[in-house]
Amino acid sequence: MSNPTTTVSMRPPLGCAAVMMQVLRGELRERELPFTHQREAIAQVLFESTRHLSADDVAAALRQRGEHAGKATVYRTLALLVELGLAAEHDFDEGFKRYETQVGAAQHDHLICTECGRVSTFHHPELDRILAEVAAEKGFETITRQVKVFGTCSESATCREAQRTYRETGPIS
Amino acid sequence: MSNPTTTVSMRPPLGCAAVMMQVLRGELRERELPFTHQREAIAQVLFESTRHLSADDVAAALRQRGEHAGKATVYRTLALLVELGLAAEHDFDEGFKRYETQVGAAQHDHLICTECGRVSTFHHPELDRILAEVAAEKGFETITRQVKVFGTCSESATCREAQRTYRETGPIS
DNA sequence: AGCGGATTGAGAACCGGTCTCGAAACCGAT
DNA sequence: ATCGGTTTCGAGACCGGTTCTCAATCCGCT
């Protein structure tokens, strides 16, 4: 048994964003795709954020850092990150997409408040099992899945109010 | 004990579409909304189809019947049917929405083949339980939910081929 | 530094979907 | 049946997110 206080690696903690950036660099190299300044900057913004960012949010964040990337580049890069498995794309029915860092295969799902727009996440291991079962049963090879629960949260007074109204009157008021 | 061959109702079978149309008529009356020719025609198209129709599909189906309704009317009517709970809206990541008849509260979920576009449905009772649990735990009042599994089906040779390729090479080929 | 090929960016194009507002349809009451 | 007030309808303008275009630029390698 090894001494629990002994660590194998003494590398200084890089932080999640830095690790992700290393991974990105490697993935690009492997595919012989250039690691451009824009790709770095856009990935940086995404990796350092814990929120779900729209393409516009990313562009705004870049501007705030004194960086700049064309609209087309932002979209292209986000699509690339999704392809590489480093980002996940979400559609919360707002009329546009949102993106977030995807660390490994750590699947999680979303609760979306239709009142205030807050998005909270959850992970339920049984979900994975059930969906895998269903797919297997149907001869389906799963690539990805989306589980979204729309409703009203209880974070703010207005949302709690909406909850009450909804419970009383149903979908049409 | 009643004779099992005795039926309570002797009404001739109307067919699902006709029943749905009766329900629509009732819902509109109840809300004092006019039962217009266009609303009838659009609902008819949807109720008689077992597929997931886009707004464009609906317009095309109308044309084929010699009917016609403006784009705005098609969208407005589909939105109305959703509000009334007679239709369900789906987003299969195609860049537009699809609609299908919603009979009662029979929730079901979708497997979407990214190769051929086929959509198959499933219902797993445990899903309802799990999602209700999660919502309750977070103080969330559910309005609706979406469970979508994207992947490749085994219906056609090309899809099975894609399955094999995907299993071997992962998301990027 | 120089080369070949991929990326970038400004803006146009695209495309679902929504909005506008005069014309037409609906429906209950006369 | 018809009248009138109210609602819906429809053609097309409009909107906003996303993709496309293509010349200029950048990347990575020697």
Coordinates of C-alpha atoms (C1' of nucleotides) in Angstrom, one line a residue:
Chain A
M1 CA 0.0 0.0 0.0
S2 CA 1.3 3.4 -0.9
N3 CA 1.5 6.3 1.4
P4 CA -1.7 8.2 0.8
T5 CA 0.1 11.6 1.1
T6 CA 2.4 10.6 -1.8
T7 CA 1.2 11.9 -5.1
V8 CA 2.4 10.3 -8.4
S9 CA 2.5 13.6 -10.3
M10 CA 3.8 16.9 -9.0
R11 CA 2.6 19.0 -11.9
P12 CA 1.0 22.2 -10.7
P13 CA -2.8 22.1 -11.0
L14 CA -3.6 23.5 -14.4
G15 CA -7.3 24.0 -13.9
C16 CA -10.0 22.6 -16.0
A17 CA -9.8 25.2 -18.8
A18 CA -6.1 24.7 -19.2
V19 CA -6.4 21.0 -19.4
M20 CA -9.2 21.3 -21.9
M21 CA -7.0 23.6 -24.0
Q22 CA -4.2 21.0 -24.0
V23 CA -6.7 18.4 -25.1
L24 CA -7.9 20.7 -27.9
R25 CA -4.3 21.3 -29.0
G26 CA -3.7 17.6 -29.2
E27 CA -6.9 16.8 -31.0
L28 CA -6.1 19.4 -33.6
R29 CA -2.6 18.3 -34.1
E30 CA -3.8 14.7 -34.5
R31 CA -6.1 15.8 -37.3
E32 CA -3.5 18.2 -38.8
L33 CA -5.7 21.1 -38.3
P34 CA -4.1 24.4 -37.4
F35 CA -4.3 25.7 -33.9
T36 CA -5.2 29.3 -34.8
H37 CA -5.4 32.3 -32.6
Q38 CA -9.2 32.5 -33.1
R39 CA -9.7 28.8 -32.2
E40 CA -7.7 29.3 -29.0
A41 CA -9.6 32.4 -28.0
I42 CA -13.1 30.9 -28.7
A43 CA -12.2 27.7 -26.9
Q44 CA -10.8 29.7 -24.0
V45 CA -14.1 31.6 -23.6
L46 CA -16.1 28.4 -23.6
F47 CA -13.7 26.4 -21.3
E48 CA -13.5 29.2 -18.7
S49 CA -17.3 29.6 -18.5
T50 CA -19.5 27.3 -16.5
R51 CA -22.6 28.6 -18.2
H52 CA -24.4 27.7 -21.4
L53 CA -23.2 30.3 -24.0
S54 CA -24.8 31.3 -27.2
A55 CA -22.7 32.2 -30.3
D56 CA -23.5 35.8 -29.5
D57 CA -22.4 35.4 -25.9
V58 CA -19.1 34.0 -27.1
A59 CA -18.6 36.9 -29.5
A60 CA -19.4 39.4 -26.7
A61 CA -16.9 37.7 -24.3
L62 CA -14.2 37.9 -27.0
R63 CA -14.9 41.6 -27.4
Q64 CA -14.6 42.1 -23.7
R65 CA -11.2 40.6 -23.8
G66 CA -10.1 42.8 -26.7
E67 CA -10.2 39.8 -29.0
H68 CA -12.3 39.6 -32.1
A69 CA -13.5 36.8 -34.4
G70 CA -15.9 36.9 -37.2
K71 CA -19.4 35.5 -36.8
A72 CA -18.7 32.7 -39.2
T73 CA -15.6 31.8 -37.4
V74 CA -17.4 31.6 -34.1
Y75 CA -20.0 29.3 -35.5
R76 CA -17.4 27.2 -37.3
T77 CA -15.2 26.8 -34.2
L78 CA -18.1 25.9 -32.0
A79 CA -19.2 23.2 -34.5
L80 CA -15.6 22.0 -34.5
L81 CA -15.5 21.7 -30.7
V82 CA -18.7 19.8 -30.8
E83 CA -17.3 17.4 -33.4
L84 CA -14.2 16.9 -31.3
G85 CA -16.4 16.1 -28.3
L86 CA -15.1 19.0 -26.3
A87 CA -18.3 20.9 -26.3
A88 CA -22.0 20.1 -26.2
E89 CA -24.7 21.8 -28.2
H90 CA -28.1 22.5 -26.6
D91 CA -31.4 23.8 -27.8
F92 CA -33.5 25.3 -25.0
D93 CA -36.2 26.4 -27.4
E94 CA -35.0 30.0 -27.4
G95 CA -34.6 30.1 -31.2
F96 CA -30.8 29.7 -31.0
K97 CA -28.3 27.2 -29.8
R98 CA -26.2 27.2 -26.7
Y99 CA -22.8 25.6 -26.0
E100 CA -21.0 24.3 -23.0
T101 CA -17.7 22.5 -22.3
Q102 CA -18.1 18.8 -22.4
V103 CA -15.7 17.2 -20.0
G104 CA -15.2 13.6 -21.0
A105 CA -18.4 11.6 -21.3
A106 CA -20.0 13.1 -18.2
Q107 CA -23.5 13.1 -19.5
H108 CA -26.0 15.3 -17.8
D109 CA -29.5 16.5 -18.5
H110 CA -31.4 19.7 -18.1
L111 CA -34.3 21.2 -16.3
I112 CA -35.3 24.4 -18.1
C113 CA -37.5 27.1 -16.5
T114 CA -39.8 28.5 -19.1
E115 CA -40.4 31.5 -16.8
C116 CA -37.0 32.8 -16.0
G117 CA -34.8 30.8 -18.4
R118 CA -32.6 29.3 -15.6
V119 CA -31.2 26.0 -16.6
S120 CA -30.2 23.5 -14.0
T121 CA -28.6 20.1 -14.6
F122 CA -29.0 16.7 -13.1
H123 CA -27.7 13.3 -13.6
H124 CA -29.6 10.1 -12.9
P125 CA -27.7 6.9 -13.5
E126 CA -30.9 4.9 -14.1
L127 CA -31.6 7.1 -17.1
D128 CA -28.5 5.9 -18.8
R129 CA -29.5 2.3 -18.2
I130 CA -33.0 2.8 -19.4
L131 CA -32.1 4.6 -22.6
A132 CA -29.3 2.0 -23.3
E133 CA -31.9 -0.8 -22.8
V134 CA -34.4 0.9 -25.2
A135 CA -31.8 1.4 -27.8
A136 CA -30.5 -2.1 -27.6
E137 CA -34.0 -3.5 -27.9
K138 CA -34.6 -1.5 -31.1
G139 CA -31.3 -2.3 -32.7
F140 CA -30.3 1.3 -32.4
E141 CA -26.7 2.5 -32.0
T142 CA -26.8 5.6 -29.8
I143 CA -24.5 8.6 -30.7
T144 CA -26.0 11.1 -28.2
R145 CA -29.1 11.8 -26.3
Q146 CA -31.0 14.7 -25.0
V147 CA -33.3 14.7 -21.9
K148 CA -35.0 18.0 -21.2
V149 CA -37.6 18.8 -18.7
F150 CA -39.4 22.1 -19.3
G151 CA -41.4 23.7 -16.5
T152 CA -41.2 26.3 -13.8
C153 CA -38.5 26.4 -11.1
S154 CA -38.9 27.7 -7.6
E155 CA -35.9 30.0 -7.5
S156 CA -37.6 33.3 -7.6
A157 CA -41.0 34.7 -6.4
T158 CA -42.3 35.1 -10.0
C159 CA -41.5 31.5 -10.8
R160 CA -43.1 30.2 -7.7
E161 CA -46.1 32.3 -8.6
A162 CA -46.1 30.8 -12.2
Q163 CA -45.9 27.3 -10.6
R164 CA -49.0 28.0 -8.6
T165 CA -50.9 29.4 -11.6
Y166 CA -49.9 26.5 -13.7
R167 CA -51.0 23.9 -11.2
E168 CA -54.4 25.6 -11.0
T169 CA -55.2 26.4 -14.6
G170 CA -53.2 24.0 -16.7
P171 CA -51.5 24.8 -19.9
I172 CA -54.0 27.3 -21.1
S173 CA -54.8 30.2 -18.9
Chain B
M1 CA -70.5 -10.1 -14.3
S2 CA -71.4 -8.8 -17.8
N3 CA -71.3 -10.8 -20.9
P4 CA -67.9 -10.1 -22.4
T5 CA -69.4 -10.0 -26.0
T6 CA -71.7 -7.1 -25.0
T7 CA -70.4 -3.7 -25.9
V8 CA -71.6 -0.7 -24.1
S9 CA -71.5 1.6 -27.1
M10 CA -72.8 0.8 -30.6
R11 CA -71.6 4.0 -32.3
P12 CA -70.0 3.2 -35.6
P13 CA -66.2 3.4 -35.4
L14 CA -65.3 7.0 -36.4
G15 CA -61.6 6.5 -36.8
C16 CA -59.0 8.5 -34.8
A17 CA -59.0 11.5 -37.1
A18 CA -62.7 12.0 -36.9
V19 CA -62.7 11.7 -33.1
M20 CA -59.9 14.2 -32.9
M21 CA -61.8 16.5 -35.1
Q22 CA -64.8 16.3 -32.8
V23 CA -62.6 17.1 -29.9
L24 CA -61.1 20.1 -31.7
R25 CA -64.6 21.4 -32.5
G26 CA -65.5 21.1 -28.8
E27 CA -62.4 22.7 -27.6
L28 CA -62.8 25.7 -30.0
R29 CA -66.5 26.1 -29.0
E30 CA -65.6 26.0 -25.3
R31 CA -63.1 28.9 -25.9
E32 CA -65.5 30.7 -28.3
L33 CA -63.0 30.4 -31.1
P34 CA -64.4 30.0 -34.6
F35 CA -64.2 26.7 -36.3
T36 CA -62.9 27.9 -39.6
H37 CA -62.4 26.1 -42.9
Q38 CA -58.6 26.5 -42.6
R39 CA -58.4 25.2 -39.1
E40 CA -60.5 22.2 -40.1
A41 CA -58.3 21.5 -43.2
I42 CA -55.0 21.8 -41.3
A43 CA -56.2 19.7 -38.4
Q44 CA -57.5 17.1 -40.8
V45 CA -54.1 16.8 -42.5
L46 CA -52.4 16.4 -39.2
F47 CA -54.9 14.0 -37.7
E48 CA -54.9 11.7 -40.7
S49 CA -51.2 11.4 -40.8
T50 CA -49.2 9.1 -38.6
R51 CA -45.9 10.9 -39.4
H52 CA -44.2 13.9 -38.0
L53 CA -45.1 16.8 -40.3
S54 CA -43.3 20.1 -40.8
A55 CA -45.3 23.3 -41.5
D56 CA -44.2 22.9 -45.1
D57 CA -45.4 19.3 -45.2
V58 CA -48.8 20.5 -44.0
A59 CA -48.9 23.2 -46.7
A60 CA -48.0 20.7 -49.3
A61 CA -50.6 18.2 -48.2
L62 CA -53.2 21.0 -48.3
R63 CA -52.2 21.8 -51.9
Q64 CA -52.5 18.2 -52.8
R65 CA -56.1 18.2 -51.6
G66 CA -56.9 21.4 -53.6
E67 CA -57.0 23.3 -50.3
H68 CA -54.9 26.3 -49.5
A69 CA -53.9 28.2 -46.4
G70 CA -51.4 31.0 -46.0
K71 CA -48.1 30.3 -44.3
A72 CA -49.0 32.4 -41.3
T73 CA -52.3 30.5 -40.9
V74 CA -50.5 27.2 -41.0
Y75 CA -48.1 28.3 -38.2
R76 CA -50.9 29.9 -36.2
T77 CA -53.1 26.8 -36.4
L78 CA -50.4 24.4 -35.5
A79 CA -49.5 26.5 -32.5
L80 CA -53.1 26.6 -31.6
L81 CA -53.4 22.8 -31.8
V82 CA -50.4 22.5 -29.5
E83 CA -51.9 24.9 -27.0
L84 CA -55.1 22.8 -27.0
G85 CA -53.1 19.7 -26.4
L86 CA -54.2 18.1 -29.6
A87 CA -50.8 18.2 -31.3
A88 CA -47.2 17.9 -30.1
E89 CA -44.3 19.9 -31.4
H90 CA -40.9 18.2 -31.9
D91 CA -37.5 19.4 -32.8
F92 CA -35.3 16.8 -34.4
D93 CA -32.4 19.1 -35.0
E94 CA -33.3 19.7 -38.6
G95 CA -33.5 23.5 -38.3
F96 CA -37.3 23.4 -38.2
K97 CA -40.1 22.0 -36.1
R98 CA -42.3 19.0 -36.8
Y99 CA -45.8 18.3 -35.5
E100 CA -47.9 15.2 -34.8
T101 CA -51.3 14.4 -33.4
Q102 CA -51.3 14.1 -29.6
V103 CA -53.9 11.6 -28.4
G104 CA -54.7 12.2 -24.8
A105 CA -51.7 12.4 -22.5
A106 CA -50.0 9.3 -24.1
Q107 CA -46.4 10.6 -23.6
H108 CA -43.9 8.9 -25.8
D109 CA -40.3 9.6 -26.7
H110 CA -38.2 9.3 -29.8
L111 CA -35.2 7.5 -31.4
I112 CA -33.9 9.6 -34.3
C113 CA -31.7 8.1 -36.9
T114 CA -29.2 10.7 -38.0
E115 CA -28.5 8.6 -41.2
C116 CA -31.9 8.2 -42.8
G117 CA -34.0 10.5 -40.7
R118 CA -36.4 7.8 -39.5
V119 CA -38.1 8.5 -36.2
S120 CA -39.3 5.7 -34.1
T121 CA -41.1 6.1 -30.8
F122 CA -40.9 4.3 -27.5
H123 CA -42.4 4.5 -24.1
H124 CA -40.8 3.4 -20.9
P125 CA -42.8 3.8 -17.8
E126 CA -39.7 4.1 -15.6
L127 CA -38.7 7.2 -17.4
D128 CA -41.8 9.0 -16.2
R129 CA -41.1 7.9 -12.7
I130 CA -37.5 9.0 -12.8
L131 CA -38.1 12.4 -14.3
A132 CA -41.0 13.1 -11.9
E133 CA -38.6 12.2 -9.0
V134 CA -35.9 14.5 -10.3
A135 CA -38.3 17.4 -10.8
A136 CA -39.8 16.9 -7.3
E137 CA -36.4 16.8 -5.7
K138 CA -35.5 20.2 -7.3
G139 CA -38.8 21.9 -6.6
F140 CA -39.6 22.0 -10.3
E141 CA -43.1 21.9 -11.7
T142 CA -43.0 20.0 -15.0
I143 CA -44.9 21.3 -18.0
T144 CA -43.5 19.0 -20.6
R145 CA -40.4 16.9 -21.3
Q146 CA -38.4 15.8 -24.2
V147 CA -36.3 12.6 -24.4
K148 CA -34.5 12.1 -27.7
V149 CA -32.0 9.5 -28.5
F150 CA -29.9 10.3 -31.6
G151 CA -28.0 7.6 -33.4
T152 CA -28.2 5.1 -36.2
C153 CA -31.0 2.6 -36.8
S154 CA -30.7 -0.8 -38.3
E155 CA -33.6 -0.4 -40.8
S156 CA -31.6 -0.1 -44.0
A157 CA -28.3 -1.4 -45.3
T158 CA -26.8 2.1 -45.3
C159 CA -27.8 2.7 -41.7
R160 CA -26.3 -0.6 -40.6
E161 CA -23.2 0.3 -42.5
A162 CA -23.1 3.6 -40.6
Q163 CA -23.6 1.8 -37.3
R164 CA -20.5 -0.3 -38.0
T165 CA -18.4 2.7 -39.0
Y166 CA -19.5 4.6 -36.0
R167 CA -18.7 1.8 -33.6
E168 CA -15.2 1.6 -35.1
T169 CA -14.2 5.2 -35.5
G170 CA -16.2 7.2 -33.1
P171 CA -17.8 10.6 -33.8
I172 CA -15.2 11.8 -36.3
S173 CA -14.5 9.6 -39.3
Chain C
dA1 C1' 12.1 33.6 -45.0
dG2 C1' 9.2 31.1 -48.2
dC3 C1' 5.8 27.9 -49.6
dG4 C1' 1.2 25.4 -50.0
dG5 C1' -2.9 24.7 -48.1
dA6 C1' -6.3 25.7 -44.6
dT7 C1' -8.6 29.4 -42.1
dT8 C1' -10.5 33.8 -41.6
dG9 C1' -13.9 37.7 -42.0
dA10 C1' -17.2 41.1 -44.0
dG11 C1' -21.2 40.9 -45.8
dA12 C1' -24.6 38.7 -48.6
dA13 C1' -27.6 35.0 -48.8
dC14 C1' -30.6 31.8 -46.8
dC15 C1' -34.4 30.1 -44.4
dG16 C1' -37.7 29.1 -40.7
dG17 C1' -40.8 31.6 -38.5
dT18 C1' -43.4 36.0 -37.1
dC19 C1' -45.8 40.4 -38.0
dT20 C1' -48.8 43.7 -40.5
dC21 C1' -53.1 45.2 -41.9
dG22 C1' -56.8 45.4 -45.3
dA23 C1' -60.1 41.9 -46.9
dA24 C1' -62.9 38.0 -45.9
dA25 C1' -65.2 34.7 -42.9
dC26 C1' -67.6 33.5 -38.7
dC27 C1' -71.5 33.4 -35.7
dG28 C1' -75.0 35.0 -32.8
dA29 C1' -78.9 38.0 -32.9
dT30 C1' -82.3 40.2 -35.4
Chain D
dA1 C1' -81.7 35.2 -44.5
dT2 C1' -79.2 39.0 -43.2
dC3 C1' -76.8 42.2 -40.5
dG4 C1' -72.9 43.7 -37.6
dG5 C1' -69.2 43.2 -34.5
dT6 C1' -65.5 40.5 -33.9
dT7 C1' -62.1 37.3 -35.3
dT8 C1' -59.4 35.1 -38.6
dC9 C1' -57.0 35.0 -43.0
dG10 C1' -53.3 35.8 -46.3
dA11 C1' -49.6 38.1 -49.2
dG12 C1' -45.7 39.7 -48.5
dA13 C1' -42.5 42.4 -45.7
dC14 C1' -39.7 41.5 -42.0
dC15 C1' -36.7 39.3 -38.4
dG16 C1' -32.8 36.9 -36.4
dG17 C1' -29.9 33.0 -36.3
dT18 C1' -26.9 30.5 -39.1
dT19 C1' -24.4 29.4 -43.4
dC20 C1' -22.1 30.7 -47.6
dT21 C1' -18.6 33.2 -50.5
dC22 C1' -14.1 34.2 -51.8
dA23 C1' -10.1 37.1 -51.6
dA24 C1' -6.8 38.1 -48.0
dT25 C1' -4.5 36.1 -44.3
dC26 C1' -2.5 32.9 -41.1
dC27 C1' -0.4 28.4 -39.9
dG28 C1' 3.0 25.0 -39.8
dC29 C1' 6.8 23.1 -41.9
dT30 C1' 11.3 23.3 -44.3

